């Protein structure tokens, strides 16, 4: 039996949160425990290496510790320390490509560890705090329209490879879904992906642009953070905004609004959106978790492609 790593400390700088230690234990096992154990030394090393002064309490998500700092020239920034995996290794590549245009500005990077120095945004002003869900959805769509106008750099993870892998895993997963209606729904998602898998697209995708990954800034109303980038079709980007602040009666409006703003072909966007349900479902089944009713309901609401094909996105 394993136990979450105990919180550790960089004296006078950070207390490593128990929640971060627990999530690393849960999702990354031994590698996560090693990451947490090494955080004090790594934090101290990069504070010294980049001549940084801590400037406030550390923040964290599921996988990264973010420490507000000030550079030697007085510029505020954040030090992002994270475990290096296939998702995080693409983050500096994407941020360099966007170069602060619609996303947080990239300042420096240590490739062996994945540690990054980034522009500091206003963490107190998050898109999830905007009361109007429709306004938030349109804001995400506008950001995605801009971010996905960039071609994916060479070497980025590719949606085509992800799609083929999902389709290969689907038969085994379907056999483990006891409910006939849910099994048919997931099979329909796989069939939709199969129709578009040979044309997966080549745009630079964020992949995880939900309303807590959009922050305000003094230089722009809203900027994206924390990409898990890949090369592919912008239709694969819509799912988080459909899932945020879940409202089943609002799903079709959100889908139509986003495809309008991104000028996407709706049947293709529909197929790639169902691909996100397939991706999430495969993870749930393979990790022995129950299927998520909210996700299944989104797929039910979008089961039939919306009418009105509009011109494909870039």
XYZ file of N, CA, C and O in Angstrom, residues 47-217:
684
model
N 15.502 29.107 -8.835
C 15.508 30.461 -8.298
C 16.905 31.066 -8.419
O 17.071 32.232 -8.796
N 17.901 30.256 -8.136
C 19.285 30.724 -8.240
C 19.725 30.847 -9.697
O 20.334 31.843 -10.094
N 19.373 29.835 -10.511
C 19.823 29.798 -11.907
C 19.319 30.991 -12.708
O 20.077 31.566 -13.515
N 18.055 31.369 -12.495
C 17.480 32.480 -13.248
C 17.440 33.774 -12.432
O 16.837 34.752 -12.863
N 18.105 33.780 -11.279
C 18.208 34.973 -10.439
C 16.816 35.540 -10.137
O 16.503 36.691 -10.466
N 16.006 34.706 -9.490
C 14.612 35.043 -9.213
C 14.402 35.246 -7.716
O 15.015 34.573 -6.890
N 13.477 36.142 -7.387
C 13.076 36.359 -5.993
C 11.620 35.944 -5.830
O 10.761 36.423 -6.574
N 11.297 35.054 -4.889
C 9.901 34.675 -4.662
C 9.053 35.894 -4.329
O 9.508 36.830 -3.663
N 7.798 35.884 -4.794
C 6.962 37.077 -4.677
C 5.510 36.707 -4.385
O 4.606 37.207 -5.041
N 5.303 35.814 -3.425
C 3.938 35.449 -3.077
C 3.795 33.958 -2.909
O 4.705 33.184 -3.225
N 2.638 33.524 -2.415
C 2.422 32.094 -2.176
C 2.356 31.300 -3.461
O 1.887 31.781 -4.496
N 2.842 30.053 -3.389
C 2.805 29.168 -4.547
C 1.368 28.767 -4.861
O 0.502 28.693 -3.980
N 1.117 28.487 -6.133
C -0.167 27.988 -6.613
C 0.077 26.625 -7.239
O 1.203 26.266 -7.564
N -1.004 25.872 -7.435
C -0.832 24.564 -8.064
C -2.110 24.128 -8.743
O -3.220 24.587 -8.408
N -1.949 23.250 -9.737
C -3.068 22.556 -10.341
C -2.938 21.083 -10.014
O -2.437 20.705 -8.953
N -3.349 20.244 -10.949
C -3.250 18.806 -10.740
C -1.806 18.339 -10.844
O -1.384 17.427 -10.128
N -1.024 18.983 -11.722
C 0.294 18.419 -12.028
C 1.466 19.365 -11.881
O 2.610 18.937 -12.013
N 1.236 20.644 -11.626
C 2.355 21.601 -11.610
C 2.284 22.509 -10.400
O 1.199 22.798 -9.875
N 3.454 22.961 -9.973
C 3.576 23.985 -8.946
C 3.991 25.275 -9.648
O 4.920 25.279 -10.459
N 3.288 26.371 -9.325
C 3.555 27.657 -9.964
C 3.895 28.667 -8.877
O 3.084 28.931 -7.977
N 5.088 29.220 -8.943
C 5.575 30.127 -7.915
C 5.735 31.536 -8.489
O 6.516 31.747 -9.422
N 4.995 32.533 -7.963
C 5.218 33.918 -8.407
C 6.623 34.375 -8.022
O 7.070 34.140 -6.891
N 7.283 35.018 -8.965
C 8.658 35.469 -8.739
C 8.854 36.844 -9.368
O 8.013 37.316 -10.145
N 9.973 37.457 -9.032
C 10.402 38.700 -9.673
C 11.797 38.471 -10.232
O 12.672 37.922 -9.554
N 12.009 38.877 -11.483
C 13.312 38.730 -12.119
C 14.266 39.824 -11.633
O 13.844 40.797 -11.000
N 15.521 39.672 -11.952
C 16.535 40.619 -11.466
C 16.303 42.041 -11.962
O 16.716 43.009 -11.323
N 15.596 42.175 -13.108
C 15.306 43.514 -13.628
C 13.998 44.078 -13.090
O 13.542 45.137 -13.524
N 13.358 43.347 -12.151
C 12.110 43.815 -11.549
C 10.852 43.333 -12.237
O 9.737 43.655 -11.796
N 10.986 42.560 -13.311
C 9.826 42.073 -14.049
C 9.143 40.935 -13.289
O 9.800 39.959 -12.911
N 7.829 41.023 -13.056
C 7.134 39.898 -12.429
C 7.010 38.732 -13.404
O 6.869 38.919 -14.620
N 7.086 37.524 -12.880
C 6.999 36.313 -13.700
C 6.491 35.184 -12.813
O 6.179 35.396 -11.635
N 6.370 33.994 -13.383
C 6.062 32.802 -12.588
C 7.016 31.687 -12.989
O 7.383 31.544 -14.159
N 7.420 30.914 -11.997
C 8.240 29.726 -12.204
C 7.300 28.524 -12.176
O 6.623 28.292 -11.177
N 7.254 27.790 -13.271
C 6.363 26.631 -13.366
C 7.199 25.358 -13.324
O 8.041 25.120 -14.191
N 6.948 24.548 -12.305
C 7.674 23.292 -12.106
C 6.686 22.151 -12.288
O 5.647 22.105 -11.626
N 7.008 21.222 -13.181
C 6.066 20.170 -13.522
C 6.803 18.889 -13.893
O 7.982 18.910 -14.223
N 6.070 17.806 -13.840
C 6.638 16.537 -14.268
C 6.687 16.519 -15.795
O 5.798 17.034 -16.465
N 7.747 16.001 -16.345
C 7.922 15.991 -17.794
C 7.274 14.745 -18.377
O 7.607 13.614 -18.011
N 6.286 14.949 -19.267
C 5.630 13.837 -19.958
C 5.305 14.279 -21.375
O 5.692 15.369 -21.806
N 4.564 13.441 -22.123
C 4.335 13.750 -23.532
C 3.461 14.985 -23.722
O 3.498 15.615 -24.782
N 2.668 15.342 -22.714
C 1.860 16.548 -22.812
C 2.671 17.788 -22.470
O 2.690 18.765 -23.208
N 3.385 17.751 -21.343
C 4.111 18.940 -20.904
C 5.316 19.245 -21.782
O 5.716 20.410 -21.896
N 5.891 18.240 -22.439
C 7.077 18.515 -23.253
C 6.742 19.364 -24.482
O 7.613 20.037 -25.032
N 5.470 19.378 -24.899
C 5.084 20.216 -26.031
C 4.728 21.634 -25.647
O 4.610 22.506 -26.524
N 4.570 21.899 -24.341
C 4.111 23.218 -23.911
C 5.056 24.342 -24.325
O 4.614 25.348 -24.904
N 6.358 24.253 -24.073
C 7.226 25.354 -24.503
C 7.264 25.531 -26.013
O 7.424 26.646 -26.504
N 7.113 24.448 -26.755
C 7.106 24.543 -28.219
C 5.909 25.367 -28.681
O 6.026 26.265 -29.525
N 4.738 25.073 -28.114
C 3.531 25.811 -28.484
C 3.625 27.269 -28.053
O 3.281 28.183 -28.821
N 4.088 27.510 -26.829
C 4.155 28.885 -26.345
C 5.150 29.712 -27.151
O 4.935 30.910 -27.390
N 6.245 29.086 -27.587
C 7.178 29.804 -28.468
C 6.495 30.170 -29.780
O 6.677 31.271 -30.305
N 5.710 29.238 -30.330
C 5.036 29.490 -31.608
C 4.033 30.634 -31.486
O 3.953 31.510 -32.358
N 3.267 30.651 -30.402
C 2.278 31.721 -30.213
C 2.947 33.040 -29.820
O 2.394 34.115 -30.094
N 4.082 32.968 -29.164
C 4.889 34.149 -28.840
C 4.069 35.233 -28.134
O 4.159 36.418 -28.459
N 3.239 34.819 -27.185
C 2.449 35.775 -26.420
C 1.212 36.280 -27.108
O 0.483 37.103 -26.552
N 0.938 35.810 -28.317
C -0.196 36.289 -29.106
C -1.411 35.392 -28.837
O -1.610 34.381 -29.498
N -2.202 35.757 -27.822
C -3.355 34.956 -27.432
C -3.063 33.996 -26.294
O -3.968 33.336 -25.785
N -1.807 33.910 -25.893
C -1.405 32.988 -24.823
C -0.363 33.658 -23.942
O 0.243 34.672 -24.317
N -0.144 33.066 -22.770
C 0.877 33.575 -21.867
C 2.238 33.597 -22.560
O 2.550 32.721 -23.367
N 3.033 34.610 -22.258
C 4.330 34.752 -22.931
C 5.379 33.848 -22.283
O 5.523 33.791 -21.075
N 6.094 33.147 -23.130
C 7.181 32.254 -22.732
C 8.452 33.068 -22.527
O 8.822 33.887 -23.372
N 9.156 32.843 -21.399
C 10.360 33.604 -21.104
C 11.635 32.759 -21.113
O 12.660 33.197 -21.628
N 11.582 31.564 -20.529
C 12.779 30.720 -20.492
C 12.347 29.291 -20.184
O 11.214 29.044 -19.764
N 13.277 28.351 -20.379
C 12.906 26.935 -20.292
C 14.140 26.095 -19.997
O 15.223 26.363 -20.535
N 13.967 25.096 -19.145
C 14.998 24.079 -18.932
C 14.469 22.778 -19.519
O 13.570 22.143 -18.945
N 15.006 22.389 -20.664
C 14.458 21.243 -21.385
C 14.531 19.922 -20.607
O 13.559 19.155 -20.619
N 15.637 19.594 -19.916
C 15.684 18.291 -19.238
C 14.605 18.087 -18.179
O 14.150 16.968 -17.959
N 14.183 19.166 -17.503
C 13.191 19.022 -16.433
C 11.804 19.520 -16.827
O 10.834 19.236 -16.116
N 11.697 20.266 -17.913
C 10.414 20.857 -18.285
C 10.063 22.099 -17.491
O 8.960 22.637 -17.630
N 10.980 22.585 -16.653
C 10.742 23.789 -15.853
C 10.698 25.004 -16.769
O 11.530 25.145 -17.671
N 9.722 25.902 -16.528
C 9.559 27.069 -17.389
C 9.455 28.343 -16.570
O 8.963 28.343 -15.435
N 9.906 29.414 -17.179
C 9.701 30.755 -16.654
C 8.730 31.452 -17.597
O 8.986 31.534 -18.808
N 7.623 31.955 -17.035
C 6.544 32.502 -17.850
C 6.146 33.885 -17.368
O 6.366 34.254 -16.198
N 5.531 34.627 -18.277
C 4.900 35.892 -17.931
C 3.897 35.674 -16.790
O 3.200 34.673 -16.745
N 3.825 36.643 -15.890
C 2.824 36.548 -14.830
C 1.520 37.224 -15.268
O 1.510 38.393 -15.637
N 0.439 36.464 -15.218
C -0.891 36.991 -15.501
C -1.604 37.245 -14.173
O -1.035 37.052 -13.098
N -2.860 37.656 -14.231
C -3.621 37.965 -13.024
C -4.450 36.751 -12.623
O -5.549 36.534 -13.137
N -3.920 35.944 -11.703
C -4.599 34.709 -11.306
C -5.892 34.979 -10.548
O -6.711 34.066 -10.360
N -6.109 36.226 -10.114
C -7.361 36.553 -9.418
C -8.497 36.829 -10.396
O -9.654 36.928 -9.973
N -8.168 36.982 -11.676
C -9.203 37.228 -12.692
C -9.169 36.089 -13.700
O -8.421 36.107 -14.670
N -10.001 35.108 -13.452
C -10.082 33.898 -14.257
C -11.403 33.911 -15.028
O -12.416 34.422 -14.534
N -11.406 33.360 -16.225
C -12.631 33.366 -17.019
C -13.775 32.638 -16.311
O -14.942 32.968 -16.514
N -13.459 31.677 -15.462
C -14.504 30.965 -14.718
C -15.254 31.880 -13.761
O -16.346 31.528 -13.292
N -14.700 33.075 -13.457
C -15.373 34.027 -12.575
C -16.390 34.882 -13.313
O -17.164 35.596 -12.665
N -16.383 34.862 -14.640
C -17.357 35.634 -15.417
C -18.734 34.997 -15.241
O -18.909 33.810 -15.514
N -19.742 35.752 -14.767
C -21.028 35.143 -14.449
C -21.768 34.568 -15.657
O -22.459 33.554 -15.541
N -21.642 35.213 -16.801
C -22.396 34.820 -17.996
C -21.673 33.682 -18.715
O -20.614 33.884 -19.323
N -22.243 32.476 -18.667
C -21.609 31.316 -19.306
C -21.485 31.502 -20.805
O -20.512 31.051 -21.424
N -22.460 32.169 -21.435
C -22.387 32.392 -22.877
C -21.211 33.302 -23.226
O -20.506 33.063 -24.217
N -21.008 34.333 -22.426
C -19.859 35.215 -22.659
C -18.553 34.436 -22.557
O -17.634 34.624 -23.358
N -18.465 33.538 -21.553
C -17.254 32.742 -21.379
C -17.027 31.815 -22.569
O -15.895 31.659 -23.045
N -18.081 31.185 -23.069
C -17.959 30.275 -24.210
C -17.472 31.030 -25.441
O -16.579 30.556 -26.168
N -18.033 32.194 -25.700
C -17.624 32.978 -26.865
C -16.175 33.441 -26.715
O -15.400 33.433 -27.688
N -15.779 33.808 -25.510
C -14.381 34.200 -25.276
C -13.430 33.051 -25.587
O -12.400 33.239 -26.252
N -13.770 31.843 -25.126
C -12.941 30.680 -25.429
C -12.889 30.441 -26.935
O -11.827 30.168 -27.502
N -14.033 30.547 -27.589
C -14.069 30.328 -29.035
C -13.198 31.350 -29.767
O -12.482 30.994 -30.722
N -13.251 32.602 -29.344
C -12.432 33.631 -29.990
C -10.943 33.364 -29.779
O -10.137 33.539 -30.722
N -10.579 32.953 -28.587
C -9.179 32.592 -28.351
C -8.764 31.406 -29.216
O -7.686 31.402 -29.821
N -9.620 30.382 -29.278
C -9.291 29.202 -30.079
C -9.178 29.550 -31.559
O -8.308 29.013 -32.260
N -10.053 30.429 -32.044
C -9.976 30.817 -33.450
C -8.613 31.419 -33.760
O -8.037 31.189 -34.840
N -8.080 32.177 -32.814
C -6.772 32.791 -33.029
C -5.649 31.780 -32.862
O -4.766 31.663 -33.722
N -5.684 31.024 -31.770
C -4.598 30.085 -31.496
C -4.485 29.018 -32.582
O -3.380 28.632 -32.981
N -5.611 28.517 -33.075
C -5.575 27.453 -34.081
C -5.306 27.977 -35.490
O -5.218 27.185 -36.428
N -5.154 29.301 -35.632
C -4.748 29.830 -36.942
C -3.263 29.573 -37.197
O -2.787 29.706 -38.327
N -2.522 29.167 -36.163
C -1.101 28.876 -36.291
C -0.907 27.431 -36.759
O -1.549 26.521 -36.222
N -0.022 27.196 -37.703
C 0.304 25.802 -38.050
C 1.083 25.148 -36.925
O 1.855 25.806 -36.226
N 0.877 23.867 -36.735
C 1.607 23.153 -35.681
C 3.080 23.042 -36.052
O 3.421 22.704 -37.191
N 3.979 23.310 -35.117
C 5.412 23.141 -35.388
C 5.750 21.669 -35.635
O 5.029 20.767 -35.188
N 6.846 21.403 -36.319
C 7.277 20.013 -36.523
C 7.519 19.303 -35.195
O 7.941 19.917 -34.213
N 7.235 18.008 -35.179
C 7.489 17.196 -34.006
C 6.389 17.180 -32.976
O 6.487 16.463 -31.980
N 5.320 17.960 -33.174
C 4.218 17.997 -32.218
C 3.442 16.686 -32.254
O 3.347 16.024 -33.299
N 2.882 16.272 -31.108
C 1.959 15.129 -31.107
C 0.866 15.357 -32.139
O 0.404 16.489 -32.320
N 0.420 14.282 -32.797
C -0.518 14.456 -33.903
C -1.847 13.781 -33.592
O -1.909 12.651 -33.109
N -2.928 14.514 -33.886
C -4.276 14.005 -33.650
C -4.533 12.735 -34.449
O -5.233 11.835 -33.966
N -3.971 12.625 -35.637
C -4.175 11.414 -36.432
C -3.678 10.175 -35.714
O -4.342 9.127 -35.713
N -2.516 10.273 -35.087
C -1.987 9.134 -34.325
C -2.859 8.823 -33.117
O -3.113 7.653 -32.794
N -3.327 9.874 -32.441
C -4.204 9.686 -31.282
C -5.501 9.014 -31.708
O -5.995 8.097 -31.036
N -6.072 9.459 -32.832
C -7.329 8.886 -33.304
C -7.176 7.416 -33.651
O -8.024 6.580 -33.288
N -6.106 7.062 -34.353
C -5.909 5.655 -34.716
C -5.719 4.785 -33.479
O -6.244 3.659 -33.414
N -4.997 5.313 -32.494
C -4.803 4.567 -31.255
C -6.130 4.368 -30.524
O -6.409 3.273 -30.006
N -6.973 5.410 -30.491
C -8.279 5.281 -29.844
C -9.125 4.210 -30.527
O -9.777 3.388 -29.869
N -9.119 4.209 -31.846
C -9.933 3.236 -32.582
C -9.426 1.817 -32.355
O -10.228 0.873 -32.288
N -8.123 1.664 -32.215
C -7.571 0.339 -31.927
C -8.007 -0.159 -30.547
O -8.196 -1.364 -30.340
N -8.142 0.741 -29.594
C -8.495 0.359 -28.223
C -9.996 0.201 -28.007
O -10.425 -0.358 -26.992
N -10.790 0.727 -28.931
C -12.242 0.767 -28.722
C -12.892 -0.608 -28.570
O -13.725 -0.787 -27.671
N -12.587 -1.613 -29.412
C -13.293 -2.897 -29.254
C -13.154 -3.498 -27.853
O -14.137 -4.000 -27.292
N -11.960 -3.432 -27.281
C -11.780 -3.967 -25.934
C -12.579 -3.162 -24.908
O -13.149 -3.721 -23.959
N -12.616 -1.849 -25.100
C -13.357 -1.003 -24.163
C -14.856 -1.258 -24.250
O -15.543 -1.324 -23.217
N -15.376 -1.404 -25.460
C -16.817 -1.637 -25.611
C -17.255 -2.899 -24.884
O -18.350 -2.950 -24.309
N -16.404 -3.900 -24.901
C -16.748 -5.165 -24.235
C -16.854 -5.002 -22.727
O -17.441 -5.868 -22.051
N -16.336 -3.912 -22.186
C -16.372 -3.691 -20.740
C -17.463 -2.718 -20.308
O -17.537 -2.342 -19.135
N -18.322 -2.284 -21.243
C -19.423 -1.374 -20.905
C -20.700 -2.195 -20.786
O -21.237 -2.671 -21.794
N -21.236 -2.379 -19.588
C -22.389 -3.264 -19.419
C -23.702 -2.676 -19.930
O -24.576 -3.426 -20.385
N -23.841 -1.354 -19.858
C -25.111 -0.737 -20.247
C -25.223 -0.651 -21.768
O -24.377 -0.021 -22.421
N -26.258 -1.248 -22.370
C -26.361 -1.280 -23.845
C -26.439 0.111 -24.465
O -25.828 0.362 -25.509
N -27.187 1.034 -23.847
C -27.329 2.368 -24.431
C -26.000 3.110 -24.417
O -25.609 3.750 -25.399
N -25.274 3.026 -23.295
C -23.963 3.678 -23.220
C -22.992 3.041 -24.202
O -22.201 3.743 -24.847
N -23.064 1.726 -24.342
C -22.172 1.030 -25.282
C -22.450 1.483 -26.714
O -21.524 1.736 -27.492
N -23.722 1.610 -27.078
C -24.062 2.086 -28.430
C -23.573 3.516 -28.645
O -23.083 3.862 -29.725
N -23.707 4.345 -27.609
C -23.290 5.741 -27.725
C -21.787 5.841 -27.954
O -21.318 6.596 -28.821
N -21.021 5.074 -27.213
C -19.568 5.089 -27.380
C -19.187 4.510 -28.743
O -18.266 5.016 -29.414
N -19.889 3.468 -29.180
C -19.631 2.904 -30.513
C -19.926 3.935 -31.602
O -19.205 4.025 -32.607
N -20.982 4.737 -31.413
C -21.290 5.795 -32.375
C -20.180 6.840 -32.412
O -19.852 7.376 -33.481
N -19.608 7.151 -31.245
C -18.493 8.098 -31.210
C -17.304 7.562 -32.007
O -16.662 8.300 -32.770
N -17.009 6.281 -31.838
C -15.900 5.673 -32.584
C -16.176 5.704 -34.077
O -15.271 5.972 -34.884
N -17.426 5.432 -34.466
C -17.778 5.467 -35.891
C -17.599 6.870 -36.458
O -17.133 7.038 -37.600
N -17.956 7.889 -35.679
C -17.787 9.269 -36.136
C -16.312 9.601 -36.326
O -15.923 10.235 -37.314
N -15.465 9.177 -35.387
C -14.027 9.426 -35.499
C -13.464 8.708 -36.711
O -12.612 9.259 -37.443
N -13.935 7.504 -36.970
C -13.436 6.730 -38.104
C -13.677 7.477 -39.431
O -12.875 7.376 -40.363
N -14.764 8.240 -39.492
C -15.098 8.976 -40.712
C -14.119 10.115 -41.003
O -13.955 10.514 -42.151
N -13.491 10.657 -39.965
C -12.632 11.833 -40.164
C -11.164 11.556 -39.873
O -10.312 12.435 -40.049
N -10.847 10.343 -39.430
C -9.492 10.056 -38.960
C -8.425 10.220 -40.037
O -7.260 10.495 -39.716
N -8.791 10.064 -41.303
C -7.802 10.195 -42.377
C -7.483 11.649 -42.720
O -6.578 11.913 -43.508
N -8.239 12.597 -42.160
C -7.973 14.023 -42.370
C -7.929 14.718 -41.010
O -8.840 15.476 -40.662
N -6.891 14.470 -40.236
C -6.872 14.936 -38.845
C -6.498 16.398 -38.663
O -6.599 16.918 -37.556
N -6.057 17.085 -39.714
C -5.714 18.493 -39.599
C -4.278 18.724 -39.165
O -3.573 17.803 -38.737
N -3.850 19.997 -39.262
C -2.451 20.324 -38.974
C -2.295 21.639 -38.214
O -1.235 22.243 -38.211
N -3.368 22.080 -37.546
C -3.305 23.331 -36.784
C -2.704 23.078 -35.402
O -2.700 21.948 -34.900
N -2.214 24.132 -34.784
C -1.675 24.043 -33.427
C -2.837 24.123 -32.435
O -3.489 25.167 -32.307
N -3.100 23.025 -31.738
C -4.222 22.942 -30.808
C -3.737 23.111 -29.372
O -2.668 22.634 -28.998
N -4.561 23.745 -28.569
C -4.309 23.880 -27.136
C -4.700 22.610 -26.405
O -4.028 22.155 -25.509
N -5.828 22.027 -26.753
C -6.410 20.768 -26.281
C -7.131 20.893 -24.939
O -8.041 20.136 -24.663
N -6.793 21.862 -24.103
C -7.361 21.895 -22.750
C -7.805 23.300 -22.375
O -7.598 23.742 -21.243
N -8.455 24.009 -23.305
C -8.820 25.403 -23.037
C -10.195 25.475 -22.367
O -11.206 25.759 -22.992
N -10.193 25.215 -21.056
C -11.404 25.396 -20.256
C -11.324 26.744 -19.552
O -10.319 27.469 -19.649
N -12.396 27.111 -18.823
C -12.483 28.479 -18.316
C -11.582 28.770 -17.123
O -11.504 29.914 -16.679
N -10.874 27.773 -16.598
C -9.863 28.051 -15.584
C -8.461 28.121 -16.189
O -7.498 28.374 -15.460
N -8.361 27.903 -17.480
C -7.087 28.042 -18.183
C -7.075 29.300 -19.048
O -6.324 29.397 -20.027
N -7.906 30.275 -18.667
C -7.936 31.580 -19.328
C -7.868 32.638 -18.243
O -8.739 32.709 -17.368
N -6.809 33.456 -18.275
C -6.588 34.479 -17.264
C -6.522 35.860 -17.906
O -6.155 36.000 -19.082
N -6.854 36.875 -17.108
C -6.758 38.256 -17.568
C -5.318 38.747 -17.470
O -4.497 38.193 -16.742
N -5.051 39.811 -18.213
C -3.713 40.389 -18.245
C -3.821 41.877 -18.495
O -4.803 42.350 -19.083
